[in-house]
């Protein structure tokens, strides 16, 4: 399939973030943007966010306990 060039204007910080993220993934900017669009159009991103929300909801008590333990005053020990 042939490629088509697109143009878009974004804030400088968004452009820099996209460049860094693409580099982190070993992708060109074009390939990175194509992946984002494909993931969005396929519903992959929405399913991932939904799955994360369900996980957090199901295990919220574990996260709450861990947070409470980190905020316990120094020297406090469980009996």
Short mmCIF file of C-alpha atoms in Angstrom, two decimals:
data_model
loop_
_atom_site.label_atom_id
_atom_site.label_comp_id
_atom_site.label_asym_id
_atom_site.label_seq_id
_atom_site.Cartn_x
_atom_site.Cartn_y
_atom_site.Cartn_z
CA UNK A 1 0.00 0.00 0.00
CA UNK A 2 1.30 3.45 -0.90
CA UNK A 3 1.91 6.10 1.70
CA UNK A 4 0.28 9.52 1.92
CA UNK A 5 1.86 12.50 3.58
CA UNK A 6 -0.19 14.32 6.21
CA UNK A 7 0.48 17.61 7.91
CA UNK A 8 -0.61 18.78 11.32
CA UNK A 9 0.25 21.67 13.60
CA UNK A 10 0.84 20.85 17.23
CA UNK A 11 2.36 22.70 20.18
CA UNK A 12 6.14 22.45 20.44
CA UNK A 13 5.92 20.40 23.64
CA UNK A 14 3.60 17.87 21.98
CA UNK A 15 5.94 17.60 19.00
CA UNK A 16 8.93 17.02 21.28
CA UNK A 17 7.04 14.42 23.29
CA UNK A 18 6.04 12.59 20.11
CA UNK A 19 9.65 12.60 18.87
CA UNK A 20 10.97 11.26 22.16
CA UNK A 21 8.30 8.56 22.43
CA UNK A 22 8.84 7.46 18.83
CA UNK A 23 12.59 7.25 19.46
CA UNK A 24 12.00 5.26 22.67
CA UNK A 25 10.01 2.75 20.62
CA UNK A 26 12.52 2.71 17.77
CA UNK A 27 9.95 4.13 15.35
CA UNK A 28 9.87 7.04 12.98
CA UNK A 29 7.38 9.79 13.81
CA UNK A 30 5.21 8.64 10.90
CA UNK A 31 5.18 5.01 12.06
CA UNK A 32 4.50 6.09 15.64
CA UNK A 33 1.54 8.25 14.61
CA UNK A 34 0.23 5.49 12.35
CA UNK A 35 0.37 3.06 15.29
CA UNK A 36 -1.54 5.51 17.52
CA UNK A 37 -4.25 5.97 14.90
CA UNK A 38 -4.57 2.22 14.26
CA UNK A 39 -4.77 1.47 17.98
CA UNK A 40 -7.41 4.16 18.43
CA UNK A 41 -9.47 3.10 15.41
CA UNK A 42 -9.36 -0.58 16.38
CA UNK A 43 -10.56 0.19 19.90
CA UNK A 44 -7.36 -1.23 21.41
CA UNK A 45 -6.66 1.89 23.45
CA UNK A 46 -10.20 2.04 24.82
CA UNK A 47 -10.11 -1.66 25.77
CA UNK A 48 -6.76 -1.19 27.52
CA UNK A 49 -8.04 1.78 29.52
CA UNK A 50 -11.21 -0.13 30.45
CA UNK A 51 -9.16 -3.14 31.56
CA UNK A 52 -6.91 -0.93 33.69
CA UNK A 53 -9.92 0.74 35.30
CA UNK A 54 -11.47 -2.65 36.12
CA UNK A 55 -8.17 -3.88 37.59
CA UNK A 56 -7.86 -0.81 39.79
CA UNK A 57 -11.47 -1.06 40.93
CA UNK A 58 -11.12 -4.75 41.80
CA UNK A 59 -7.88 -4.26 43.74
CA UNK A 60 -8.40 -0.80 45.24
CA UNK A 61 -8.19 -2.18 48.78
CA UNK A 62 -4.66 -3.49 48.14
CA UNK A 63 -3.56 -0.10 46.82
CA UNK A 64 -5.19 1.65 49.79
CA UNK A 65 -3.39 -0.63 52.26
CA UNK A 66 -0.04 -0.04 50.55
CA UNK A 67 -0.59 3.71 50.59
CA UNK A 68 -1.60 3.65 54.25
CA UNK A 69 1.51 1.64 55.12
CA UNK A 70 3.74 4.19 53.38
CA UNK A 71 2.13 7.04 55.30
CA UNK A 72 2.45 5.39 58.71
CA UNK A 73 4.52 7.50 61.14
CA UNK A 74 8.15 6.47 61.48
CA UNK A 75 8.75 4.11 64.32
CA UNK A 76 5.19 2.83 64.22
CA UNK A 77 5.09 -0.94 64.05
CA UNK A 78 2.29 -3.41 63.64
CA UNK A 79 1.58 -5.50 66.69
#
